[in-house]
Coordinates of C-alpha atoms in Angstrom, one line a residue:
X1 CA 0.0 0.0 0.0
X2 CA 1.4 3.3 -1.0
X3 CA 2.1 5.3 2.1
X4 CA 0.3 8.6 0.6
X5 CA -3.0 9.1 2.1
X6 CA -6.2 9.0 -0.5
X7 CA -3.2 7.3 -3.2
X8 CA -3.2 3.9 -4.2
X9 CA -0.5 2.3 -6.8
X10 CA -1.7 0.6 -9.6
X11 CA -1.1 -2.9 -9.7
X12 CA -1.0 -3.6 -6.1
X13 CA -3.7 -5.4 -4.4
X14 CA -5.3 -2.2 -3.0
X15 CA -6.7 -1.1 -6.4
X16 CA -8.0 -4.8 -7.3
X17 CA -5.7 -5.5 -9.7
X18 CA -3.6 -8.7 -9.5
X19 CA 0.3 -9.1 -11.0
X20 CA -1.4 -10.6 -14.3
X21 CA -4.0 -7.1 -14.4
X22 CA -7.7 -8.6 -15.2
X23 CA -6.9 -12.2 -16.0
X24 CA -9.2 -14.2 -13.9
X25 CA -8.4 -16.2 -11.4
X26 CA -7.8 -20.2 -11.7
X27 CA -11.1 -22.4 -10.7
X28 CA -9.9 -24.1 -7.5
X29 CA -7.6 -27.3 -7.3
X30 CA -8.2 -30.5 -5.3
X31 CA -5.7 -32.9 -4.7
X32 CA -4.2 -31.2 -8.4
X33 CA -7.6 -32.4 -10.4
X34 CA -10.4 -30.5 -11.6
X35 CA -13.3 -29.9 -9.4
X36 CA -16.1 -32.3 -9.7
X37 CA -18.8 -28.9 -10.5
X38 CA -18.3 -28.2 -13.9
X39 CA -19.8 -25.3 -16.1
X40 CA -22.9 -26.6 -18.1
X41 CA -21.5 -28.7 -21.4
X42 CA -21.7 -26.7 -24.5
X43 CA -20.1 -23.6 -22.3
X44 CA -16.3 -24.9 -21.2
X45 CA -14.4 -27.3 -22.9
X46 CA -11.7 -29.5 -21.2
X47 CA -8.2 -28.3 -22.5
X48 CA -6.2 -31.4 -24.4
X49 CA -3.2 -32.1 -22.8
X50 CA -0.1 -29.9 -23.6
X51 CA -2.4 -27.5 -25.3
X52 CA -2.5 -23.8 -23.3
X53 CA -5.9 -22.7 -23.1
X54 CA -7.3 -19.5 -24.8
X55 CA -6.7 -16.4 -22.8
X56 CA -10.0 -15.0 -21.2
X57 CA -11.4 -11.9 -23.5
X58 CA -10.1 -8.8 -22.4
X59 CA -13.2 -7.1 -20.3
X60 CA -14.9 -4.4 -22.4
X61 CA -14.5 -0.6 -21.7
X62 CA -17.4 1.5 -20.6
X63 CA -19.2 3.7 -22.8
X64 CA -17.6 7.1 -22.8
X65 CA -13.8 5.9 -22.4
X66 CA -11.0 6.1 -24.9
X67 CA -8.4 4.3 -26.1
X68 CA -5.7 3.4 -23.9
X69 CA -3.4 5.0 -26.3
X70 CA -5.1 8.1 -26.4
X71 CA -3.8 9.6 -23.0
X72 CA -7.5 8.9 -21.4
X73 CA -7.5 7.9 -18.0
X74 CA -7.4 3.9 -18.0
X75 CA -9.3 1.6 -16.2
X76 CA -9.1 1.1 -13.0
X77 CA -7.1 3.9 -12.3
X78 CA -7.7 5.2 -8.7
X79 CA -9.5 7.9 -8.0
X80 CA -6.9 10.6 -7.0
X81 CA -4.2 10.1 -9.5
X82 CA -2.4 12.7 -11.8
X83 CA -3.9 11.1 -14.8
X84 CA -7.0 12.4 -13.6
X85 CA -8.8 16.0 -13.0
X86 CA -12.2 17.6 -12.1
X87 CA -14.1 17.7 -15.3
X88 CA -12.8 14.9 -17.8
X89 CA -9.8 12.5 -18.2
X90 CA -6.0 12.5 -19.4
X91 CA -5.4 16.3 -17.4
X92 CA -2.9 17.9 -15.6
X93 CA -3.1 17.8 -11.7
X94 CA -4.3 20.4 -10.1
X95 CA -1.5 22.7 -8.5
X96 CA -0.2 21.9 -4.6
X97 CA -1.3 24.4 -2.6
X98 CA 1.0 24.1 0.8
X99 CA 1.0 27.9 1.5
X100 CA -0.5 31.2 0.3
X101 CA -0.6 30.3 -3.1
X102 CA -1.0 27.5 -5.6
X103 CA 2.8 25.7 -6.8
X104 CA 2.2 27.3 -10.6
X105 CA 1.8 30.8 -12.6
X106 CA -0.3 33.0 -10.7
X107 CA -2.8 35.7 -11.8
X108 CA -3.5 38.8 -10.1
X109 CA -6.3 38.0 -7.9
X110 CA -3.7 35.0 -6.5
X111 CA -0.8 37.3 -6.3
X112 CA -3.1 39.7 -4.5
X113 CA -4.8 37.3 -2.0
X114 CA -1.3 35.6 -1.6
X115 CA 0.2 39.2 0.1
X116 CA -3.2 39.6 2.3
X117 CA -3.4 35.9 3.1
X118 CA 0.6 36.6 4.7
X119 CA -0.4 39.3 6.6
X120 CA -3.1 37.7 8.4
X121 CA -1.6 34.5 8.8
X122 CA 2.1 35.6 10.0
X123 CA 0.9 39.0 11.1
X124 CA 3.4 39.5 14.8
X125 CA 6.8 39.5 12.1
X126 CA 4.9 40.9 9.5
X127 CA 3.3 43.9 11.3
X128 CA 5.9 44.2 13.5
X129 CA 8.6 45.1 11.0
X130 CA 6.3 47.3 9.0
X131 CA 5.5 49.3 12.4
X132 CA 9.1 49.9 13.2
X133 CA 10.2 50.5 9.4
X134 CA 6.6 53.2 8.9
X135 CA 7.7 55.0 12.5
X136 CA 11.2 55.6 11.6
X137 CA 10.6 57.0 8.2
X138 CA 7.1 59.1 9.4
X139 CA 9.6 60.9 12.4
X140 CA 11.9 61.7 9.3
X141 CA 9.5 63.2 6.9
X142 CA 7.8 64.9 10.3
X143 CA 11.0 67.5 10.7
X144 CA 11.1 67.8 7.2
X145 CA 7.8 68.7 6.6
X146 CA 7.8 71.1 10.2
X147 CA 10.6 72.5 8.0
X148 CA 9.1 73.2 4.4
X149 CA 5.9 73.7 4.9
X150 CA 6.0 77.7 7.1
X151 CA 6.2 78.8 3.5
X152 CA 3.1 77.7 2.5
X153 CA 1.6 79.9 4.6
X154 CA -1.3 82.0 2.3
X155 CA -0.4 85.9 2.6
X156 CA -3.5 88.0 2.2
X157 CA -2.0 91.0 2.7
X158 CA 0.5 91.9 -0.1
X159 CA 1.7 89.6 -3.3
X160 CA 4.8 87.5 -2.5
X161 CA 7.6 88.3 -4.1
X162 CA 10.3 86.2 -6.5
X163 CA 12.2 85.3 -3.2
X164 CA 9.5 84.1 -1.5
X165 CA 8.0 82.2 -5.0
X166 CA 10.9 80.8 -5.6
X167 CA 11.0 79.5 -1.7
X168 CA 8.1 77.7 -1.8
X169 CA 8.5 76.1 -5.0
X170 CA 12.1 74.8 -3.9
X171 CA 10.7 73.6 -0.3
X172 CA 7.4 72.2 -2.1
X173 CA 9.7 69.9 -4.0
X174 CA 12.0 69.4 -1.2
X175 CA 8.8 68.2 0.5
X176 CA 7.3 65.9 -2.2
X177 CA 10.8 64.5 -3.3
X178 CA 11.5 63.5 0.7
X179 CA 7.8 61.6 0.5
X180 CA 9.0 60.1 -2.6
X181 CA 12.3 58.5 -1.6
X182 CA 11.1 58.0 1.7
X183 CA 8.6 56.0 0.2
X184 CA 10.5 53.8 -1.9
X185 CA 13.1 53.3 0.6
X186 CA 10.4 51.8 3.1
X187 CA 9.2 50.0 0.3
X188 CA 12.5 48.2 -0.7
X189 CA 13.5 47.7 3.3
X190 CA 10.1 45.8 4.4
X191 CA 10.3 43.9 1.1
X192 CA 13.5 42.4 2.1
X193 CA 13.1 42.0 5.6
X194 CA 9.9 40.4 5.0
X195 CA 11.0 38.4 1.8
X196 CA 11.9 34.9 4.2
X197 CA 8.4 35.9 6.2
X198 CA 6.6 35.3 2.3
X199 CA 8.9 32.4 1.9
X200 CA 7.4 30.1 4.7
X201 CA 4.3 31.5 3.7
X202 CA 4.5 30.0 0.4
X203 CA 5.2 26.6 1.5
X204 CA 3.0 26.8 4.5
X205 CA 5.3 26.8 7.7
X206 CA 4.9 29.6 10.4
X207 CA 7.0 32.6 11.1
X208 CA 9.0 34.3 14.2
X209 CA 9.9 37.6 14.3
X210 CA 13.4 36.3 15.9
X211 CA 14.0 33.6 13.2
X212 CA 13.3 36.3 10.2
X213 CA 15.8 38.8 12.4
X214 CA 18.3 35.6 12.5
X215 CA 17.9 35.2 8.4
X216 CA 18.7 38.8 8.1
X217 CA 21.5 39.2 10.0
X218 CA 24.0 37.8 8.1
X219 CA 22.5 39.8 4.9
X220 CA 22.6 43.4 6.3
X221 CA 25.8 44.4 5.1
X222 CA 25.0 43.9 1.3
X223 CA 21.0 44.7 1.9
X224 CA 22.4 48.1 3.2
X225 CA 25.1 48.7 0.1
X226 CA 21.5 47.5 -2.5
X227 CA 19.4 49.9 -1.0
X228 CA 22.3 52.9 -1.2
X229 CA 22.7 51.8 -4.8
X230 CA 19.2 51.7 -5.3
X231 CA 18.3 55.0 -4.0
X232 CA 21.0 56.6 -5.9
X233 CA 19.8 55.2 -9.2
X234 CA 16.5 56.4 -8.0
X235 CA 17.9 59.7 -7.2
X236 CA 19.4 60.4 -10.7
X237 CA 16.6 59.0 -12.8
X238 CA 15.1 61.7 -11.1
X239 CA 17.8 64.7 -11.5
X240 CA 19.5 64.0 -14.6
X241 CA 16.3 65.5 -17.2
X242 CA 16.2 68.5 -15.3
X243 CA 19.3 69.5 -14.5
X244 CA 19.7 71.1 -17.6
X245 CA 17.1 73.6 -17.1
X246 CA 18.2 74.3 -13.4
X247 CA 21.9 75.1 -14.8
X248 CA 20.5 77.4 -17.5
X249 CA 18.4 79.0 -15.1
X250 CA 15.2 78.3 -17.0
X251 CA 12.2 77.0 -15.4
X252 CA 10.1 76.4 -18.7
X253 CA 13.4 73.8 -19.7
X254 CA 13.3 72.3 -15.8
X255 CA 9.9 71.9 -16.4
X256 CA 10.0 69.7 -19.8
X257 CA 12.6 67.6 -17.9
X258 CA 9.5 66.5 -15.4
X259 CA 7.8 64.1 -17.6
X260 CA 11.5 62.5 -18.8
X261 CA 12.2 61.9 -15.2
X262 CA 8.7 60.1 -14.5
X263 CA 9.1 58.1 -17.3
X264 CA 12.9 57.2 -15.9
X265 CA 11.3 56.8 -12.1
X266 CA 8.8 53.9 -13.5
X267 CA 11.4 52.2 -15.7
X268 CA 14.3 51.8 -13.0
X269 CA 11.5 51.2 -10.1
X270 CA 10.1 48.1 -11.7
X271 CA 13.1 47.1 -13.7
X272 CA 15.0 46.5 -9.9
X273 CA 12.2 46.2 -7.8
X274 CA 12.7 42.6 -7.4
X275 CA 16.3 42.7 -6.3
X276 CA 15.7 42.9 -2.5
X277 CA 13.8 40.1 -2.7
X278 CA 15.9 38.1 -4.9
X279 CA 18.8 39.0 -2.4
X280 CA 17.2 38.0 0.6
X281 CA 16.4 34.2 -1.2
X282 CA 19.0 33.8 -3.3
X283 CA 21.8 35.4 -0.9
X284 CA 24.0 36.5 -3.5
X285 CA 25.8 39.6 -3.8
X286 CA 24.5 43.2 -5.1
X287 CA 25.0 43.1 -8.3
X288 CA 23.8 39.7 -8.9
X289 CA 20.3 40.6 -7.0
X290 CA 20.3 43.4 -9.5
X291 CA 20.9 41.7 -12.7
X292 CA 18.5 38.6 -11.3
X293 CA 15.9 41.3 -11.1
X294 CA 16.3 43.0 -14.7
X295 CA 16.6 39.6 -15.9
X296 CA 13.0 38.1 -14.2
X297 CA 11.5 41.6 -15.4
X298 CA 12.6 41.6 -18.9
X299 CA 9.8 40.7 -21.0
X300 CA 7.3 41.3 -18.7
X301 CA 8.4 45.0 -17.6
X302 CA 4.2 46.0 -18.4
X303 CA 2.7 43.2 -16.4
X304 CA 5.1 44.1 -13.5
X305 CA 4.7 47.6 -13.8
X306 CA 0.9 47.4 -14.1
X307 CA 0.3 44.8 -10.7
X308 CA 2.8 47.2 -8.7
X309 CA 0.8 50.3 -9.8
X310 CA -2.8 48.7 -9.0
X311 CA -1.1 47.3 -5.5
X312 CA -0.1 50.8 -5.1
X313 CA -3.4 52.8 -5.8
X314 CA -5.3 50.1 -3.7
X315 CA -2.7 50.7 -0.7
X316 CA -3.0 54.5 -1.4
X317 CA -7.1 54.3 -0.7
X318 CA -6.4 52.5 1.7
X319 CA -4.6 54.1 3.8
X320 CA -6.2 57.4 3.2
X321 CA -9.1 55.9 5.0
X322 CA -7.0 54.8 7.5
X323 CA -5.4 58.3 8.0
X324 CA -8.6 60.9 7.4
X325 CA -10.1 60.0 11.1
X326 CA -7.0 61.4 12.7
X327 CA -6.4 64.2 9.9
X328 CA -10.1 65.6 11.0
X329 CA -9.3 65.4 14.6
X330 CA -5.9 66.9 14.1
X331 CA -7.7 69.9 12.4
X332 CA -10.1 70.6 15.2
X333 CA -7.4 70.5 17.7
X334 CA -5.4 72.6 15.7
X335 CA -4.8 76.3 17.4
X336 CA -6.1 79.2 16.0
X337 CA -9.6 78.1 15.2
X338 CA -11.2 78.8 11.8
X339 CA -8.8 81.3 10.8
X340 CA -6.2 78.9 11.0
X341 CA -7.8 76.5 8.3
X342 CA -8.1 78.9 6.3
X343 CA -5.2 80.3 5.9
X344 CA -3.1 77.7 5.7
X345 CA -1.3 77.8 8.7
X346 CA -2.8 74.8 11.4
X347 CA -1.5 72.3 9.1
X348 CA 2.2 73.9 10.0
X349 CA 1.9 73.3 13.8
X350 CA 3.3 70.2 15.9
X351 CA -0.7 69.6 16.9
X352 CA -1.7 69.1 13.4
X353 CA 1.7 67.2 11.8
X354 CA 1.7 64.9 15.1
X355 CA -1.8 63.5 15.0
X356 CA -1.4 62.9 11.2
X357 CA 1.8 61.5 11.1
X358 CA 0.5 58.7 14.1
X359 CA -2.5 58.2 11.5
X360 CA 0.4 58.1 8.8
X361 CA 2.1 55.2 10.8
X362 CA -1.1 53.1 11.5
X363 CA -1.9 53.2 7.7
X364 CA 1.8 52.3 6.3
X365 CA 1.7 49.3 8.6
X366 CA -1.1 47.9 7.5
X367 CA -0.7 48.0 4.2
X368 CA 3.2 48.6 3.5
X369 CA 3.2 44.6 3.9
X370 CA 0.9 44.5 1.3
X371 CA 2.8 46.3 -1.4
X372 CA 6.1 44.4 -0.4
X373 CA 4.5 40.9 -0.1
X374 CA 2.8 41.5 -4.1
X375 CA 6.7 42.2 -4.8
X376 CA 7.8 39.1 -3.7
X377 CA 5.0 36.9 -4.9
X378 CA 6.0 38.9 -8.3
X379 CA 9.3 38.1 -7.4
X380 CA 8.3 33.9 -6.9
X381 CA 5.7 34.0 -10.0
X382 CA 8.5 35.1 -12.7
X383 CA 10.6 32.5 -11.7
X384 CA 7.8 29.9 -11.7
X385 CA 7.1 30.9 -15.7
X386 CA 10.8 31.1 -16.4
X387 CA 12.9 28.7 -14.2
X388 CA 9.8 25.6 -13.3
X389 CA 10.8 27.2 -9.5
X390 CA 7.0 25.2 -8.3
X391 CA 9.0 21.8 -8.5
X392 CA 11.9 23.3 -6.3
X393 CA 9.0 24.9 -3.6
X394 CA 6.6 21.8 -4.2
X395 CA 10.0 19.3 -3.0
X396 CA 10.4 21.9 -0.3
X397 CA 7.6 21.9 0.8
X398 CA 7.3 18.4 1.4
X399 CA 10.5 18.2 3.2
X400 CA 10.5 18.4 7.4
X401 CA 12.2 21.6 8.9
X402 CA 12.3 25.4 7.9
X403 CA 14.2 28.0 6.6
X404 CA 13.3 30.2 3.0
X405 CA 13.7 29.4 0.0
X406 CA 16.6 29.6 -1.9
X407 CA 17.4 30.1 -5.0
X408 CA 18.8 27.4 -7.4

């Protein structure tokens, strides 16, 4: 008896099949003679000695069956087998599913309830990273925006002048460009923390918050030399267009460098957005995480690009519902009453920035670990079309004892 539950092999006496398949069975010897009940004359005929009898007729197949040859699921077959699938005959099986997601290409509802399916099942590492990683980067942007933002200050009483223009357009994009790298620098560190977290997820063992610290450790040096590299890259996709109108002195050319550098953003974000991930699993060095990344995009830089943007605008409503509660009681706690609002000046207090940035934190830790776990499943999905990575993860899975996947 095969040792697999609901599995039987064929052949084996389990199924009902004999070593000679549906020959019947010999009518019962006495003393090496015949015995004395015989089939009705006419029916049987007694074999002449030294002359084999014919073979019983080979039993007929059911209506509805084909061939043997034709890749149809033969007859008794047991139920269960990989011959076999919901609906007809001769399919694939369907895909293990140990973990979060099934052991084959995933679609975008899979990939999506993959990363939610992670947070709710391993959510003390998973939340508890993303809290740490969303307060650390909120109390950054806090002094920065307590810093910017006096000049946005409405002034009712005269026209401001160049200086003050110029001001608040340099501190506006001061402002928006420390949100933006901020961002993305959350955005790569959960995903590599959290990348061995999605790992056990995928193959259906549990998490610790200590044994994910334990498989970062010995990472941290070249995690810390990717993410320089990577928000340097970011950093000059983002400079280069318009540095050529801020040398010359000509806003108008600064400006037409804008959609260049937007376009240069999206192509370097998705082309190396799975290199923390593939550094964390694969535990190689920089620059192989970065080509492994550019390499698993290539060909399918749209799909990426288009699943990381919907992830992103579903995380964005999200956590604006998540953060206006604490926006609308930061404004009516805000000094200066209704003068205040409308001038500008009660979102520049400490009142107003602290209750929003506390709102800021409980949003990006919910859903931070949604975006970086839909980069990883990305990350595990490309290599399942390209590099058949579901047989490495379906004998990993099946094997006693933990630890992430690696690559191979």
């Amino acid at each position: 008896m095969n040792d697999s539950p609901g599995w039987a092999t064929p052949g084996s006496p389990s199924d009902g099949q004999g070593a000679e398949g549906d020959r019947p069975a010999a009518p019962p010897a006495a003393d090496g003679k015949w015995s004395a009940t015989q089939p009705p004359p006419g029916q049987w005929s007694s074999p002449a000695e030294g002359v084999t009898p014919p073979a019983a007729p080979a039993p007929q197949q059911p209506t509805g069956w084909g061939s043997y040859g034709s890749g149809q699921q033969q007859p008794g077959t047991p139920h269960g087998s990989p011959y076999a699938h919901p609906g007809g005959w001769g399919g694939p099986p369907p895909a293990a599913k140990p973990g979060v997601i099934p052991l084959r290409p995933l679609g975008l509802g899979e990939i999506l309830d993959g990363a939610v399916s992670t947070l709710r099942g391993h959510w003390r590492p998973v939340l508890s990273v993303s809290l740490v990683v969303a307060a650390l980067s909120q109390i950054a942007l806090l002094f920065v925006q307590r810093a910017t933002m006096g000049s946005a200050v409405i002034t009712t009483d005269r026209t401001p002048s160049a200086a003050e223009t110029s001001k608040l357009l340099g501190d506006t994009a001061l402002l928006y460009g420390a949100e933006y790298y901020l961002e993305i620098l959350g955005l790569f560190l959960v995903t590599a923390l959290l990348a061995p977290v999605v790992s056990h997820a995928v193959l259906g063992r549990p998490s610790t918050l200590s044994a994910t610290l334990r498989a970062v450790r010995p990472l941290a040096p070249r995690l810390a030399g990717l993410i320089a590299l990577l928000l340097l890259g970011a950093l000059a996709a983002a400079v280069l267009p318009v540095l050529p109108g801020i040398l010359a002195g000509s806003a108008p050319l600064a400006v037409l460098g804008v959609p260049v550098a937007m376009v240069l953003l999206a192509w370097f974000y998705v082309t190396f957005v799975l290199a923390p991930p593939a550094l964390m699993l694969e535990r190689g060095s920089v620059t192989d995480a970065l080509k492994r990344s550019a390499k698993l995009v290539r060909g399918s830089w749209w799909r990426v690009f288009g699943i990381s943007l919907l992830t992103w605008l579903l995380r964005a409503i999200t956590s604006a519902i998540i953060v206006m509660p604490f926006a609308a009681v930061a404004l009516f706690l805000a000094p200066g009453g209704l003068g205040s609002l409308l001038d500008g000046s009660a979102t520049t207090g400490w009142t107003f920035l602290i209750i929003t940035a506390i709102g800021s934190v409980v949003g990006a830790t919910v859903t931070l670990p949604m975006q970086t776990g839909v980069t990883t499943l990305l990350y595990v999905d490309q290599r399942i079309r390209r590099e058949a990575l579901d047989l490495e993860l379906a004998r990993a899975a099946g094997q006693d004892g933990g630890g992430p996947v690696t690559g191979g």
